[in-house]
Amino acid sequence: MISEFLDIINELKKRNIKKIFIQISEGLKTKIEEIQKIFEENDIDVIFSLEPTYGACDVRDEEAKRLGCEALIHIGHSNFGVKSSIPVFYVHYIFDVEKEKIEKILERYENMFIYNSYTIVSSLQYVNYVKYVKSFLEMKNKKVYTKKVLEYEAQILGCNVNAAKIDEAEAIIVISEGFFYPLGLLLEIENKPIIYIDLEKQEIRDISFLREKFRKIIAWNLVKFKEAKKIGLLVSWKKGQIFYDVFKIKKEIEKMGKKVYIFAFDEIVPEKLEGISVDFLINLACPRIFPDDIERYKIPLLNFSILLKSFYEEKGVRSNSI
Ligand code: SF4
């Protein structure tokens, strides 16, 4: 990890950059003291953004410049391809494998591996664990697949689980901490068992049974959409979260005889909708508003991609995700 910082510091020195703006993933905020120390020892001033930064889709170059910074450092994320008016450096903050810990977990839960073949995926911070788990399973005569879609072999994002899509494998193993990544897989992969290696709780669980809950919510909310007369479209102006032509979508929904409002946010949170009277919300920003935050909303909500998929299915066009 330190070497990642040193490479960036060398690059900053070459470019004579002395003031940097840091966006840091939520889970790494506890590290700000040691991070500031590394830069200050190299005569570089640091401003930490404490606005939530859930991914590298959120690039705050304009805010950084406004505060007098010359470069942006994104910590805990890999490049999402968002353009910036100042240099952006990505510190991936990938953890070394704690061999003893993972060995203990794998041995304790060995009986969980009942299938003959697996795809392994991981969040960015744990990609180093993939090889370790792969060789453990191969020693047990299992067939193991991985795929490189993002920067690292087997890496997935909350909004991109394509590395998990390997037809030959019977089940999917996800290595992570917290439920963010496993939940993304549950939503996107329709019919394979999802085995979660939870490094935080140090346990392995088959979480496939949770799919049913989301299927029911989606089915219920699709009915609510049909009944709704007033629709709110939720958009974010975060640079990497502008996925659709919102005006075109508004017109299409108006053709269904519904009144449509467009609500724009920095971070989309339900409290900002207090006092607004609509019957249904369609999320066009980060596709993890649904399902992650669904229980916080009083108004039924679905991602635009889910609605679109259901329209296609009604017309008889098949798609592979929920
Ligand atoms: S769009 Fe959402 S899931 Fe994708 S990188 Fe951004 S915050 Fe993460």
Short mmCIF file of C-alpha atoms and ligand atoms in Angstrom, two decimals:
data_model
loop_
_atom_site.label_atom_id
_atom_site.label_comp_id
_atom_site.label_asym_id
_atom_site.label_seq_id
_atom_site.Cartn_x
_atom_site.Cartn_y
_atom_site.Cartn_z
CA MET A 1 0.00 0.00 0.00
CA ILE A 2 2.72 2.44 1.01
CA SER A 3 4.44 1.81 -2.34
CA GLU A 4 1.27 2.95 -4.11
CA PHE A 5 1.48 6.26 -2.23
CA LEU A 6 5.21 6.61 -2.94
CA ASP A 7 4.68 6.16 -6.69
CA ILE A 8 2.08 8.92 -6.63
CA ILE A 9 4.27 11.19 -4.50
CA ASN A 10 7.09 10.79 -7.05
CA GLU A 11 4.70 11.72 -9.82
CA LEU A 12 3.40 14.74 -7.88
CA LYS A 13 6.97 15.91 -7.28
CA LYS A 14 7.81 15.56 -10.98
CA ARG A 15 4.82 17.78 -11.78
CA ASN A 16 5.62 20.19 -8.91
CA ILE A 17 2.17 19.62 -7.35
CA LYS A 18 2.05 20.77 -3.71
CA LYS A 19 -1.67 20.79 -2.84
CA ILE A 20 -3.91 17.79 -3.27
CA PHE A 21 -7.58 17.00 -2.68
CA ILE A 22 -8.33 13.52 -1.39
CA GLN A 23 -11.55 11.58 -1.90
CA ILE A 24 -11.50 8.47 0.21
CA SER A 25 -13.84 5.49 0.31
CA GLU A 26 -16.05 5.26 3.38
CA GLY A 27 -14.32 2.19 4.81
CA LEU A 28 -10.90 3.85 4.78
CA LYS A 29 -11.76 7.10 6.57
CA THR A 30 -10.14 5.74 9.74
CA LYS A 31 -6.79 5.92 7.90
CA ILE A 32 -6.71 9.68 7.29
CA GLU A 33 -4.07 10.42 9.96
CA GLU A 34 -1.53 8.03 8.47
CA ILE A 35 -2.36 9.13 4.92
CA GLN A 36 -1.89 12.83 5.74
CA LYS A 37 1.43 11.99 7.43
CA ILE A 38 2.76 10.28 4.26
CA PHE A 39 2.03 13.35 2.13
CA GLU A 40 3.14 15.95 4.68
CA GLU A 41 6.48 14.20 5.09
CA ASN A 42 6.91 14.92 1.39
CA ASP A 43 5.91 18.57 1.70
CA ILE A 44 2.49 18.11 0.09
CA ASP A 45 -0.61 19.74 1.63
CA VAL A 46 -3.79 17.71 1.83
CA ILE A 47 -7.51 18.46 1.96
CA PHE A 48 -9.77 15.48 2.68
CA SER A 49 -13.27 15.52 1.23
CA LEU A 50 -15.62 14.20 3.89
CA GLU A 51 -18.55 14.08 1.51
CA PRO A 52 -19.43 10.39 1.00
CA THR A 53 -17.40 8.89 -1.86
CA TYR A 54 -18.83 5.52 -2.82
CA GLY A 55 -16.90 5.05 -6.06
CA ALA A 56 -14.63 6.58 -8.65
CA CYS A 57 -17.76 7.58 -10.55
CA ASP A 58 -17.62 10.58 -8.18
CA VAL A 59 -14.73 12.82 -9.28
CA ARG A 60 -14.62 16.24 -7.59
CA ASP A 61 -12.08 18.08 -9.72
CA GLU A 62 -14.08 21.34 -9.74
CA GLU A 63 -14.43 21.35 -5.93
CA ALA A 64 -10.71 20.56 -5.61
CA LYS A 65 -9.75 23.47 -7.87
CA ARG A 66 -12.10 25.83 -6.01
CA LEU A 67 -10.19 25.02 -2.82
CA GLY A 68 -6.82 25.68 -4.50
CA CYS A 69 -5.77 22.04 -5.07
CA GLU A 70 -3.83 20.99 -8.15
CA ALA A 71 -4.52 17.26 -8.22
CA LEU A 72 -7.03 14.77 -6.93
CA ILE A 73 -6.27 11.49 -5.18
CA HIS A 74 -8.99 8.83 -5.14
CA ILE A 75 -8.32 6.31 -2.39
CA GLY A 76 -9.89 2.85 -2.32
CA HIS A 77 -11.24 2.93 -5.88
CA SER A 78 -10.02 2.08 -9.36
CA ASN A 79 -10.39 4.31 -12.40
CA PHE A 80 -14.04 4.48 -13.58
CA GLY A 81 -13.05 6.40 -16.72
CA VAL A 82 -14.45 9.76 -15.59
CA LYS A 83 -12.76 12.77 -17.25
CA SER A 84 -11.21 15.42 -15.02
CA SER A 85 -9.84 18.93 -15.52
CA ILE A 86 -6.95 18.22 -13.11
CA PRO A 87 -4.78 15.08 -12.75
CA VAL A 88 -6.43 12.22 -10.82
CA PHE A 89 -4.37 9.48 -9.16
CA TYR A 90 -5.95 6.28 -7.88
CA VAL A 91 -4.68 4.52 -4.76
CA HIS A 92 -6.26 1.08 -4.87
CA TYR A 93 -5.44 0.25 -1.25
CA ILE A 94 -5.36 -3.49 -1.86
CA PHE A 95 -4.89 -5.61 1.26
CA ASP A 96 -2.19 -8.26 1.55
CA VAL A 97 -3.49 -11.79 2.11
CA GLU A 98 -3.68 -12.69 5.81
CA LYS A 99 -2.89 -16.33 5.12
CA GLU A 100 -3.63 -17.68 8.57
CA LYS A 101 -7.01 -15.95 8.71
CA ILE A 102 -8.25 -17.09 5.29
CA GLU A 103 -6.90 -20.60 5.78
CA LYS A 104 -8.85 -20.92 9.04
CA ILE A 105 -12.06 -19.67 7.41
CA LEU A 106 -11.74 -21.99 4.41
CA GLU A 107 -11.02 -25.01 6.54
CA ARG A 108 -13.80 -24.29 9.01
CA TYR A 109 -16.37 -23.93 6.21
CA GLU A 110 -14.98 -26.54 3.82
CA ASN A 111 -18.37 -28.31 3.71
CA MET A 112 -19.90 -25.26 2.04
CA PHE A 113 -18.11 -26.07 -1.22
CA ILE A 114 -20.56 -28.67 -2.52
CA TYR A 115 -20.41 -27.72 -6.22
CA ASN A 116 -17.88 -28.96 -8.77
CA SER A 117 -17.10 -25.62 -10.37
CA TYR A 118 -16.95 -21.98 -9.26
CA THR A 119 -16.38 -18.47 -10.53
CA ILE A 120 -14.50 -16.35 -7.99
CA VAL A 121 -14.96 -12.57 -7.79
CA SER A 122 -13.80 -9.99 -5.29
CA SER A 123 -14.06 -6.35 -4.30
CA LEU A 124 -10.99 -4.25 -5.19
CA GLN A 125 -9.44 -4.36 -1.71
CA TYR A 126 -9.41 -8.19 -1.64
CA VAL A 127 -8.32 -9.14 -5.18
CA ASN A 128 -5.12 -10.62 -3.73
CA TYR A 129 -7.25 -13.25 -1.95
CA VAL A 130 -8.60 -14.63 -5.23
CA LYS A 131 -5.50 -16.70 -6.07
CA TYR A 132 -5.37 -18.12 -2.56
CA VAL A 133 -9.01 -19.28 -2.59
CA LYS A 134 -8.59 -20.60 -6.15
CA SER A 135 -5.66 -22.84 -5.22
CA PHE A 136 -7.47 -24.05 -2.08
CA LEU A 137 -10.42 -25.17 -4.22
CA GLU A 138 -8.27 -26.64 -6.95
CA MET A 139 -6.55 -28.77 -4.33
CA LYS A 140 -10.04 -30.10 -3.52
CA ASN A 141 -10.43 -30.99 -7.21
CA LYS A 142 -12.85 -28.17 -8.00
CA LYS A 143 -12.81 -26.36 -11.33
CA VAL A 144 -12.31 -22.64 -10.76
CA TYR A 145 -12.84 -19.79 -13.24
CA THR A 146 -11.92 -16.12 -13.08
CA LYS A 147 -12.31 -13.32 -15.61
CA LYS A 148 -10.69 -9.89 -15.98
CA VAL A 149 -13.27 -7.21 -16.79
CA LEU A 150 -11.98 -4.28 -14.74
CA GLU A 151 -8.45 -3.40 -13.70
CA TYR A 152 -7.80 -6.68 -11.84
CA GLU A 153 -8.59 -10.32 -12.54
CA ALA A 154 -11.92 -11.19 -10.81
CA GLN A 155 -12.58 -7.62 -9.65
CA ILE A 156 -16.20 -6.46 -9.49
CA LEU A 157 -17.86 -3.13 -8.69
CA GLY A 158 -21.22 -2.42 -7.12
CA CYS A 159 -22.45 -1.63 -10.63
CA ASN A 160 -20.35 -4.04 -12.67
CA VAL A 161 -20.38 -7.75 -11.83
CA ASN A 162 -19.51 -8.95 -15.33
CA ALA A 163 -16.49 -10.88 -14.02
CA ALA A 164 -19.02 -13.21 -12.36
CA LYS A 165 -20.71 -14.07 -15.64
CA ILE A 166 -19.01 -17.31 -16.67
CA ASP A 167 -21.49 -19.86 -18.00
CA GLU A 168 -19.39 -22.96 -17.22
CA ALA A 169 -19.33 -22.40 -13.43
CA GLU A 170 -22.09 -23.87 -11.25
CA ALA A 171 -21.76 -21.33 -8.43
CA ILE A 172 -20.19 -17.96 -7.64
CA ILE A 173 -17.86 -17.16 -4.75
CA VAL A 174 -17.55 -13.54 -3.69
CA ILE A 175 -14.74 -12.38 -1.39
CA SER A 176 -15.48 -9.15 0.45
CA GLU A 177 -16.31 -7.35 3.67
CA GLY A 178 -19.80 -5.98 4.21
CA PHE A 179 -22.81 -6.85 2.11
CA PHE A 180 -22.46 -4.32 -0.72
CA TYR A 181 -20.80 -6.61 -3.30
CA PRO A 182 -22.69 -9.84 -2.52
CA LEU A 183 -25.94 -7.89 -2.83
CA GLY A 184 -24.95 -6.63 -6.29
CA LEU A 185 -24.44 -10.22 -7.40
CA LEU A 186 -27.79 -11.34 -5.99
CA LEU A 187 -29.50 -8.66 -8.04
CA GLU A 188 -27.62 -9.27 -11.30
CA ILE A 189 -27.08 -13.04 -11.40
CA GLU A 190 -30.40 -14.73 -11.72
CA ASN A 191 -29.92 -18.42 -11.19
CA LYS A 192 -26.62 -19.44 -9.59
CA PRO A 193 -25.80 -20.03 -5.93
CA ILE A 194 -23.82 -17.15 -4.41
CA ILE A 195 -21.30 -18.18 -1.75
CA TYR A 196 -20.07 -15.24 0.31
CA ILE A 197 -16.64 -15.35 1.97
CA ASP A 198 -17.15 -12.68 4.60
CA LEU A 199 -13.70 -11.62 5.80
CA GLU A 200 -15.17 -9.27 8.40
CA LYS A 201 -17.29 -11.87 10.21
CA GLN A 202 -14.82 -14.59 9.21
CA GLU A 203 -17.50 -16.92 7.90
CA ILE A 204 -18.79 -18.37 4.63
CA ARG A 205 -22.50 -18.30 3.79
CA ASP A 206 -24.72 -19.28 0.88
CA ILE A 207 -26.81 -16.12 0.48
CA SER A 208 -28.84 -17.22 -2.57
CA PHE A 209 -32.09 -17.50 -0.56
CA LEU A 210 -32.17 -13.67 -0.25
CA ARG A 211 -32.93 -13.29 -3.97
CA GLU A 212 -36.56 -14.14 -3.40
CA LYS A 213 -37.03 -11.09 -1.16
CA PHE A 214 -35.79 -8.74 -3.91
CA ARG A 215 -37.83 -10.48 -6.58
CA LYS A 216 -40.96 -9.87 -4.50
CA ILE A 217 -40.11 -6.19 -3.95
CA ILE A 218 -39.46 -5.73 -7.66
CA ALA A 219 -42.71 -7.45 -8.65
CA TRP A 220 -44.69 -5.36 -6.15
CA ASN A 221 -43.04 -2.12 -7.25
CA LEU A 222 -43.69 -2.85 -10.93
CA VAL A 223 -47.40 -3.02 -10.09
CA LYS A 224 -47.08 0.27 -8.16
CA PHE A 225 -45.42 1.88 -11.19
CA LYS A 226 -48.34 0.92 -13.42
CA GLU A 227 -50.81 2.45 -10.95
CA ALA A 228 -48.76 5.62 -10.33
CA LYS A 229 -49.96 8.95 -11.71
CA LYS A 230 -47.07 11.18 -10.56
CA ILE A 231 -43.50 9.99 -11.11
CA GLY A 232 -40.22 11.43 -9.78
CA LEU A 233 -37.07 10.76 -11.80
CA LEU A 234 -34.00 10.80 -9.56
CA VAL A 235 -30.77 11.97 -11.18
CA SER A 236 -27.37 12.83 -9.74
CA TRP A 237 -24.91 15.33 -11.16
CA LYS A 238 -21.95 13.22 -10.03
CA LYS A 239 -19.78 13.06 -13.14
CA GLY A 240 -19.79 9.27 -13.54
CA GLN A 241 -23.45 8.74 -12.67
CA ILE A 242 -25.06 10.41 -15.68
CA PHE A 243 -26.07 7.29 -17.57
CA TYR A 244 -29.23 8.32 -19.44
CA ASP A 245 -30.93 11.09 -21.43
CA VAL A 246 -33.36 12.06 -18.67
CA PHE A 247 -35.47 14.39 -20.87
CA LYS A 248 -36.07 11.61 -23.38
CA ILE A 249 -37.09 9.22 -20.59
CA LYS A 250 -39.44 11.87 -19.14
CA LYS A 251 -41.19 12.22 -22.53
CA GLU A 252 -41.54 8.44 -22.91
CA ILE A 253 -43.13 8.09 -19.47
CA GLU A 254 -45.44 11.06 -20.12
CA LYS A 255 -46.72 9.17 -23.17
CA MET A 256 -48.08 6.61 -20.65
CA GLY A 257 -50.34 9.37 -19.30
CA LYS A 258 -48.24 10.05 -16.16
CA LYS A 259 -47.02 13.40 -14.82
CA VAL A 260 -43.22 13.35 -14.50
CA TYR A 261 -40.86 15.48 -12.40
CA ILE A 262 -37.07 15.41 -12.55
CA PHE A 263 -35.27 15.75 -9.20
CA ALA A 264 -31.51 16.31 -9.21
CA PHE A 265 -29.16 15.56 -6.34
CA ASP A 266 -25.55 15.37 -5.38
CA GLU A 267 -26.13 12.38 -3.11
CA ILE A 268 -29.57 10.80 -3.42
CA VAL A 269 -31.07 10.32 0.03
CA PRO A 270 -34.77 9.95 0.95
CA GLU A 271 -34.76 12.86 3.45
CA LYS A 272 -34.35 15.31 0.56
CA LEU A 273 -37.71 14.14 -0.83
CA GLU A 274 -39.64 15.16 2.31
CA GLY A 275 -42.64 17.33 1.34
CA ILE A 276 -42.67 16.15 -2.28
CA SER A 277 -45.78 14.33 -3.35
CA VAL A 278 -45.20 11.73 -6.06
CA ASP A 279 -46.43 8.13 -6.20
CA PHE A 280 -43.33 6.48 -7.60
CA LEU A 281 -39.58 7.10 -7.94
CA ILE A 282 -37.33 5.97 -10.79
CA ASN A 283 -33.63 6.02 -10.04
CA LEU A 284 -31.40 6.93 -12.97
CA ALA A 285 -28.18 7.40 -10.98
CA CYS A 286 -26.04 4.84 -9.10
CA PRO A 287 -27.87 1.54 -9.65
CA ARG A 288 -27.30 0.61 -6.01
CA ILE A 289 -29.90 3.05 -4.63
CA PHE A 290 -32.10 0.02 -5.26
CA PRO A 291 -31.84 -2.31 -3.46
CA ASP A 292 -29.37 -1.01 -0.85
CA ASP A 293 -31.41 1.95 0.39
CA ILE A 294 -34.87 0.69 -0.47
CA GLU A 295 -36.04 0.30 3.12
CA ARG A 296 -35.36 4.00 3.79
CA TYR A 297 -37.84 5.21 1.14
CA LYS A 298 -41.53 5.77 1.88
CA ILE A 299 -42.33 5.99 -1.85
CA PRO A 300 -41.93 2.87 -4.04
CA LEU A 301 -38.73 3.02 -6.06
CA LEU A 302 -37.04 1.08 -8.84
CA ASN A 303 -33.93 1.53 -10.94
CA PHE A 304 -34.63 2.57 -14.50
CA SER A 305 -32.72 -0.50 -15.76
CA ILE A 306 -35.14 -2.83 -13.92
CA LEU A 307 -38.19 -1.06 -15.36
CA LEU A 308 -36.69 -1.22 -18.84
CA LYS A 309 -36.00 -4.92 -18.47
CA SER A 310 -39.58 -5.60 -17.41
CA PHE A 311 -40.88 -3.66 -20.45
CA TYR A 312 -38.69 -5.78 -22.73
CA GLU A 313 -39.84 -8.96 -21.02
CA GLU A 314 -43.47 -7.94 -21.50
CA LYS A 315 -42.66 -7.67 -25.20
CA GLY A 316 -41.07 -11.14 -25.10
CA VAL A 317 -37.39 -10.07 -25.21
CA ARG A 318 -35.34 -12.14 -22.74
CA SER A 319 -32.59 -10.65 -20.52
CA ASN A 320 -30.29 -12.44 -18.02
CA SER A 321 -30.53 -10.30 -14.89
CA ILE A 322 -33.36 -9.63 -12.44
S1 SF4 B 1 -22.20 4.05 -9.79
FE1 SF4 B 1 -22.57 3.32 -7.71
S2 SF4 B 1 -21.87 1.21 -7.68
FE2 SF4 B 1 -20.97 2.16 -9.51
S3 SF4 B 1 -18.98 2.89 -8.84
FE3 SF4 B 1 -20.41 4.58 -8.55
S4 SF4 B 1 -21.09 4.39 -6.40
FE4 SF4 B 1 -20.15 2.43 -6.99
#
